[in-house]
C-alpha cells in the first residue's frame, strides 16, 4: 500500500490530531509582555541595551523585528564576544518568547 493511500485510510480524527501535533511542535510559545519586561530586567539585559531597549551602549533592540527562532538562536549562540550566551537552563524557551514579545512592544 502506498504512503498516500495509508494517510487517506486513517480516521479523520486521527489525521486531524496528528496535524495539530506536527504544527504545535513547529510553532513558538506565545509570549507575555509583562513577564518579558520582568525577565528583561532580571537577566540584566537593560545593563547594556538600556531600560527601553534603545538607550544603552549595546545595539538597539526596541521594536525588534526578528522571528522567535532567530531570536532564540541569537540568545543561545551570540555572534559577539561581548554578549553572554544564555543557555536553556538560564533562559528557557517560554521566557525567551516573553522577552521577545516585550521587545517587539517597545517603540
Coordinates of N, CA and C in Angstrom, one line a residue, residues 3-62:
X3 N 2.2 5.2 0.6 CA 2.1 6.1 1.8 C 0.8 7.0 1.7
X4 N 0.5 7.4 0.5 CA -0.6 8.3 0.3 C -1.9 7.6 0.6
X5 N -2.0 6.4 0.2 CA -3.2 5.6 0.4 C -3.3 5.3 1.9
X6 N -2.2 5.1 2.6 CA -2.3 4.9 4.1 C -2.8 6.2 4.8
X7 N -2.3 7.3 4.4 CA -2.7 8.6 5.0 C -4.2 8.8 4.8
X8 N -4.7 8.5 3.6 CA -6.2 8.7 3.4 C -7.0 7.6 4.0
X9 N -6.4 6.5 4.5 CA -7.2 5.5 5.1 C -7.3 5.7 6.6
X10 N -6.5 6.6 7.2 CA -6.6 6.9 8.6 C -7.9 7.6 8.9
X11 N -8.4 7.3 10.1 CA -9.7 8.0 10.5 C -9.4 9.5 10.6
X12 N -10.4 10.3 10.1 CA -10.2 11.8 10.1 C -9.8 12.4 11.4
X13 N -10.3 11.9 12.5 CA -9.9 12.4 13.8 C -8.4 12.2 14.1
X14 N -7.9 11.1 13.8 CA -6.5 10.8 14.0 C -5.6 11.7 13.1
X15 N -6.1 11.8 11.9 CA -5.4 12.7 10.9 C -5.3 14.1 11.4
X16 N -6.4 14.6 11.9 CA -6.5 16.0 12.5 C -5.6 16.2 13.7
X17 N -5.7 15.2 14.6 CA -4.9 15.2 15.8 C -3.4 15.2 15.5
X18 N -3.0 14.4 14.5 CA -1.6 14.3 14.2 C -1.1 15.6 13.5
X19 N -2.0 16.3 12.8 CA -1.7 17.6 12.2 C -1.4 18.6 13.2
X20 N -2.3 18.7 14.3 CA -2.1 19.6 15.4 C -0.8 19.4 16.1
X21 N -0.4 18.1 16.3 CA 0.9 17.8 17.0 C 2.1 18.3 16.1
X22 N 2.0 18.1 14.8 CA 3.1 18.5 14.0 C 3.2 20.0 14.0
X23 N 2.1 20.7 13.8 CA 2.1 22.2 13.8 C 2.5 22.7 15.2
X24 N 2.1 22.1 16.2 CA 2.4 22.6 17.6 C 3.9 22.5 17.9
X25 N 4.5 21.5 17.3 CA 6.0 21.3 17.5 C 6.8 22.3 16.8
X26 N 6.2 23.0 15.8 CA 6.9 23.9 14.9 C 6.7 25.4 15.3
X27 N 5.7 25.6 16.2 CA 5.4 27.0 16.5 C 6.1 27.5 17.8
X28 N 6.2 28.8 17.9 CA 6.8 29.4 19.0 C 5.9 29.5 20.2
X29 N 6.3 29.5 21.4 CA 5.5 29.7 22.5 C 4.9 31.1 22.5
X30 N 3.7 31.2 23.0 CA 3.1 32.6 23.0 C 3.7 33.4 24.1
X31 N 4.2 34.6 23.8 CA 4.9 35.4 24.8 C 3.9 36.3 25.6
X32 N 4.4 36.7 26.7 CA 3.6 37.6 27.6 C 4.5 38.9 27.8
X33 N 4.0 40.0 27.5 CA 4.7 41.3 27.6 C 5.1 41.6 29.0
X34 N 4.2 41.4 30.0 CA 4.5 41.7 31.4 C 5.6 40.8 31.9
X35 N 5.5 39.5 31.6 CA 6.6 38.6 32.0 C 7.9 39.0 31.3
X36 N 7.8 39.3 30.0 CA 9.0 39.7 29.3 C 9.7 40.8 29.9
X37 N 9.0 41.8 30.3 CA 9.6 43.0 30.9 C 10.3 42.6 32.2
X38 N 9.7 41.7 33.0 CA 10.3 41.2 34.2 C 11.6 40.5 33.9
X39 N 11.6 39.5 32.9 CA 12.8 38.7 32.6 C 13.9 39.6 32.0
X40 N 13.5 40.6 31.2 CA 14.4 41.6 30.6 C 15.2 42.2 31.8
X41 N 14.5 42.6 32.8 CA 15.2 43.3 33.9 C 16.0 42.3 34.8
X42 N 15.4 41.1 35.1 CA 16.0 40.1 35.9 C 17.3 39.6 35.3
X43 N 17.4 39.5 34.0 CA 18.6 38.9 33.3 C 19.5 40.1 32.9
X44 N 19.3 41.3 33.4 CA 20.2 42.4 33.3 C 20.4 42.8 31.8
X45 N 19.4 42.6 30.9 CA 19.5 43.0 29.5 C 19.6 44.5 29.5
X46 N 18.9 45.2 30.4 CA 19.0 46.6 30.4 C 20.3 47.2 30.7
X47 N 21.2 46.4 31.3 CA 22.5 46.9 31.7 C 23.3 47.4 30.4
X48 N 23.1 46.7 29.3 CA 23.8 47.0 28.1 C 22.8 47.7 27.0
X49 N 21.6 47.1 26.9 CA 20.7 47.6 25.9 C 19.9 48.8 26.4
X50 N 19.9 49.1 27.6 CA 19.2 50.3 28.2 C 17.8 49.9 28.7
X51 N 17.3 50.7 29.5 CA 16.0 50.4 30.2 C 14.9 50.3 29.1
X52 N 15.0 51.0 28.0 CA 14.0 51.0 27.0 C 14.4 50.2 25.7
X53 N 15.5 49.5 25.8 CA 16.0 48.7 24.7 C 16.7 49.5 23.6
X54 N 16.6 50.9 23.8 CA 17.2 51.7 22.7 C 18.1 52.8 23.3
X55 N 18.4 52.7 24.6 CA 19.1 53.8 25.3 C 20.3 53.3 26.1
X56 N 21.0 52.3 25.5 CA 22.1 51.7 26.2 C 23.3 51.8 25.2
X57 N 24.4 51.2 25.6 CA 25.6 51.2 24.8 C 25.6 50.0 23.8
X58 N 24.8 49.0 23.9 CA 24.6 47.9 23.0 C 23.6 48.2 21.9
X59 N 23.5 47.4 20.9 CA 22.6 47.7 19.8 C 21.2 47.9 20.3
X60 N 20.5 48.7 19.5 CA 19.0 49.0 19.8 C 18.2 47.7 19.5
X61 N 17.5 47.3 20.5 CA 16.6 46.1 20.4 C 15.2 46.4 20.6
X62 N 14.8 47.7 20.8 CA 13.4 48.1 21.0 C 12.7 48.0 19.6

